[in-house]
GROMACS .gro file of C-alpha atoms in nm:
model
  194
    1THR     CA    1  30.214   2.247  17.463
    2LEU     CA    2  29.925   2.489  17.507
    3SER     CA    3  29.921   2.745  17.234
    4ILE     CA    4  29.713   3.068  17.257
    5ILE     CA    5  29.534   3.232  16.922
    6VAL     CA    6  29.488   3.591  17.053
    7MET     CA    7  29.218   3.810  16.818
    8THR     CA    8  29.311   4.137  16.689
    9LEU     CA    9  29.017   4.245  16.536
   10TYR     CA   10  28.835   4.433  16.771
   11LYS     CA   11  28.482   4.521  16.639
   12VAL     CA   12  28.177   4.737  16.820
   13LYS     CA   13  27.898   4.460  16.828
   14PRO     CA   14  27.621   4.442  16.748
   15LYS     CA   15  27.718   4.656  16.444
   16TYR     CA   16  27.566   5.022  16.393
   17LYS     CA   17  27.319   5.074  16.106
   18HIS     CA   18  27.455   5.331  15.859
   19LEU     CA   19  27.295   5.689  15.834
   20VAL     CA   20  27.385   5.976  15.648
   21GLN     CA   21  27.396   6.334  15.804
   22LYS     CA   22  27.257   6.645  15.647
   23LYS     CA   23  27.520   6.898  15.570
   24SER     CA   24  27.744   7.031  15.844
   25LEU     CA   25  27.525   6.702  16.085
   26CYS     CA   26  27.825   6.479  16.117
   27GLY     CA   27  27.816   6.462  16.488
   28PRO     CA   28  27.461   6.438  16.576
   29THR     CA   29  27.441   6.158  16.325
   30CYS     CA   30  27.735   5.949  16.508
   31ILE     CA   31  27.527   6.023  16.815
   32LEU     CA   32  27.212   5.902  16.637
   33MET     CA   33  27.378   5.572  16.473
   34VAL     CA   34  27.509   5.542  16.866
   35LEU     CA   35  27.097   5.598  16.981
   36PHE     CA   36  26.996   5.341  16.641
   37ARG     CA   37  27.185   5.100  16.787
   38GLN     CA   38  27.062   5.087  17.170
   39GLY     CA   39  26.727   5.117  16.998
   40LYS     CA   40  26.610   5.462  17.008
   41TRP     CA   41  26.529   5.696  16.760
   42ILE     CA   42  26.492   6.086  16.707
   43ASP     CA   43  26.515   6.382  16.449
   44GLN     CA   44  26.889   6.425  16.306
   45GLU     CA   45  26.747   6.823  16.297
   46LYS     CA   46  26.635   6.830  16.674
   47LEU     CA   47  26.958   6.664  16.797
   48ALA     CA   48  27.169   6.893  16.617
   49PHE     CA   49  26.977   7.196  16.723
   50GLU     CA   50  26.955   7.103  17.116
   51LEU     CA   51  27.313   7.014  17.068
   52GLY     CA   52  27.346   7.419  16.938
   53ILE     CA   53  27.501   7.321  16.590
   54ILE     CA   54  27.635   7.593  16.357
   55ILE     CA   55  27.606   7.625  15.973
   56HIS     CA   56  27.719   7.825  15.699
   57GLU     CA   57  27.468   8.107  15.611
   58LYS     CA   58  27.419   7.945  15.233
   59ASN     CA   59  27.254   7.674  15.340
   60LYS     CA   60  26.994   7.721  15.607
   61HIS     CA   61  26.740   7.674  15.352
   62ILE     CA   62  26.779   7.303  15.346
   63TYR     CA   63  26.703   7.295  15.707
   64ASN     CA   64  26.365   7.276  15.949
   65GLN     CA   65  26.538   7.425  16.259
   66PRO     CA   66  26.663   7.786  16.294
   67PHE     CA   67  27.004   7.697  16.381
   68LYS     CA   68  27.311   7.977  16.441
   69THR     CA   69  27.482   8.040  16.122
   70ILE     CA   70  27.826   8.228  15.971
   71LYS     CA   71  27.924   8.319  15.688
   72THR     CA   72  28.252   8.215  15.630
   73PRO     CA   73  28.391   7.895  15.586
   74SER     CA   74  28.555   7.832  15.919
   75ASP     CA   75  28.607   7.521  16.178
   76LYS     CA   76  28.332   7.672  16.369
   77ILE     CA   77  28.078   7.496  16.122
   78GLY     CA   78  27.919   7.211  16.299
   79ILE     CA   79  28.037   7.138  16.690
   80LYS     CA   80  28.395   7.153  16.879
   81LEU     CA   81  28.481   6.813  17.013
   82THR     CA   82  28.490   7.003  17.387
   83ALA     CA   83  28.189   7.136  17.326
   84PHE     CA   84  28.068   6.781  17.469
   85LYS     CA   85  28.197   6.913  17.794
   86ASN     CA   86  27.955   7.221  17.792
   87LYS     CA   87  27.681   7.141  18.112
   88LYS     CA   88  27.411   7.237  17.856
   89ILE     CA   89  27.494   7.005  17.590
   90THR     CA   90  27.560   6.714  17.900
   91ASN     CA   91  27.241   6.821  17.948
   92SER     CA   92  27.027   6.782  17.663
   93LEU     CA   93  27.197   6.389  17.586
   94ARG     CA   94  27.157   6.280  17.947
   95LYS     CA   95  26.769   6.281  17.840
   96TYR     CA   96  26.840   6.037  17.567
   97GLN     CA   97  27.041   5.808  17.863
   98ILE     CA   98  27.367   5.921  17.664
   99PHE     CA   99  27.674   6.004  17.868
  100PRO     CA  100  27.955   6.141  17.670
  101LYS     CA  101  28.338   6.142  17.789
  102VAL     CA  102  28.597   6.374  17.571
  103HIS     CA  103  28.937   6.263  17.504
  104LEU     CA  104  29.182   6.520  17.347
  105ILE     CA  105  29.431   6.316  17.134
  106SER     CA  106  29.680   6.472  17.351
  107GLN     CA  107  29.557   6.323  17.682
  108ILE     CA  108  29.593   5.947  17.542
  109ASN     CA  109  29.945   5.787  17.596
  110ASN     CA  110  29.884   5.463  17.342
  111VAL     CA  111  29.618   5.514  17.124
  112SER     CA  112  29.628   5.159  17.024
  113GLU     CA  113  29.547   5.064  17.373
  114PHE     CA  114  29.240   5.323  17.424
  115LEU     CA  115  29.088   5.166  17.118
  116LYS     CA  116  29.099   4.790  17.208
  117GLU     CA  117  29.023   4.909  17.578
  118ASN     CA  118  28.687   5.104  17.457
  119ILE     CA  119  28.576   4.849  17.160
  120ASN     CA  120  28.625   4.556  17.465
  121ARG     CA  121  28.394   4.736  17.700
  122ASN     CA  122  28.141   4.785  17.406
  123ILE     CA  123  28.168   5.177  17.454
  124ASP     CA  124  28.056   5.375  17.154
  125ILE     CA  125  28.371   5.527  17.017
  126ILE     CA  126  28.328   5.905  16.807
  127ALA     CA  127  28.646   6.007  16.607
  128ASN     CA  128  28.664   6.372  16.535
  129PHE     CA  129  28.915   6.502  16.267
  130TRP     CA  130  29.026   6.714  16.065
  131GLU     CA  131  29.013   6.547  15.669
  132LYS     CA  132  29.322   6.719  15.524
  133PRO     CA  133  29.572   6.401  15.601
  134LEU     CA  134  29.314   6.178  15.583
  135LYS     CA  135  29.143   6.320  15.262
  136ASN     CA  136  29.245   6.620  15.118
  137ARG     CA  137  28.983   6.799  15.235
  138ASP     CA  138  29.005   7.104  15.485
  139ILE     CA  139  28.707   7.033  15.726
  140GLY     CA  140  28.632   6.899  16.006
  141HIS     CA  141  28.416   6.588  16.058
  142TYR     CA  142  28.269   6.321  16.305
  143ALA     CA  143  28.292   5.982  16.213
  144ILE     CA  144  28.252   5.601  16.409
  145ILE     CA  145  28.509   5.381  16.503
  146SER     CA  146  28.384   5.036  16.404
  147GLU     CA  147  28.672   4.845  16.371
  148TYR     CA  148  29.023   4.837  16.499
  149ASP     CA  149  29.293   4.567  16.352
  150ASP     CA  150  29.544   4.585  16.631
  151THR     CA  151  29.803   4.361  16.423
  152LYS     CA  152  29.786   4.606  16.106
  153LYS     CA  153  29.741   4.907  16.307
  154ILE     CA  154  29.416   5.003  16.100
  155VAL     CA  155  29.097   5.194  16.203
  156THR     CA  156  28.800   5.081  16.068
  157ILE     CA  157  28.550   5.440  16.000
  158LEU     CA  158  28.180   5.437  15.986
  159ASP     CA  159  28.103   5.792  15.811
  160PRO     CA  160  27.780   5.988  15.769
  161ASP     CA  161  27.919   6.215  15.500
  162PHE     CA  162  27.638   6.183  15.226
  163GLU     CA  163  27.996   6.238  15.028
  164SER     CA  164  28.172   5.912  15.142
  165THR     CA  165  28.225   5.578  15.130
  166THR     CA  166  27.978   5.410  15.427
  167HIS     CA  167  28.291   5.249  15.577
  168TRP     CA  168  28.653   5.335  15.495
  169LYS     CA  169  29.001   5.226  15.647
  170CYS     CA  170  29.332   5.444  15.745
  171HIS     CA  171  29.595   5.375  15.968
  172ILE     CA  172  29.604   5.447  16.365
  173ASP     CA  173  29.874   5.693  16.277
  174GLN     CA  174  29.710   5.889  16.008
  175LEU     CA  175  29.410   5.915  16.231
  176THR     CA  176  29.590   6.039  16.546
  177GLU     CA  177  29.778   6.343  16.310
  178SER     CA  178  29.430   6.416  16.174
  179MET     CA  179  29.358   6.482  16.552
  180SER     CA  180  29.624   6.733  16.587
  181SER     CA  181  29.604   7.066  16.636
  182LYS     CA  182  29.847   7.228  16.395
  183TRP     CA  183  29.576   7.197  16.100
  184THR     CA  184  29.343   7.477  16.225
  185GLY     CA  185  29.484   7.546  16.618
  186THR     CA  186  29.199   7.317  16.760
  187GLU     CA  187  29.338   6.983  16.923
  188ARG     CA  188  29.074   6.727  16.791
  189GLY     CA  189  29.008   6.355  16.926
  190PHE     CA  190  28.753   6.106  17.062
  191LEU     CA  191  28.401   6.150  17.191
  192LEU     CA  192  28.339   5.831  17.436
  193ILE     CA  193  27.939   5.739  17.472
  194LYS     CA  194  27.873   5.531  17.774
   0.00000   0.00000   0.00000
C-alpha cells in the first residue's frame, strides 16, 4: 500500500524579519514586518500616523509625529481591528500595495482551517487579541502568526512588543478566547494582508 505523510506544521515563507514596536504601535509594526518581507520599507511612525493611531497623552514626548492622544488608559489606544475597514485607512495602505481584510473571530467557523488555508496561500495573518488570557496584561495587541501546528493546535506568534520574547506559542483555543468581546466589549480577530 501507498502511505501518505501529511505535513501538519504550517509556516509562512519566507520568514519575517522581527521588528520592535514603539509604544502603542504594534499594529503598524506588524504591517511593517509584512512590507519588509516584500522588500519595502517605510518609517514606523509615518505609517502609524497615516493609520490614525491614538496614543496615551503621557507618552507623546517619545514620538516625532503629532498623534491623537487620550488621557486615560483605555482600549482606544492604538488602532481597533475594525478601523481597517475604513476607506481612509484602506486607501493609505493601498499605496504600499497592502490590501487588508478584517475577520472578526465570530465570523470564522473553524479557526484551524482558516489559519491553514491562509498560510498555505501565503497570505500574511496578523492577530488582534486582548492579552489578559494569554499574558495576564489588560491591553490589546497585534502580532503576526508565523506558524501553526495543526496536530497540537499550537500557534506560533511573532511579537513586535519590546517587553516580550520574539516568538511565543499558545493553543489555538487560548488565542480564540483572547479575541472574544467578553474582555472589553470589543470583538477582535484577524487581519489578512494580501
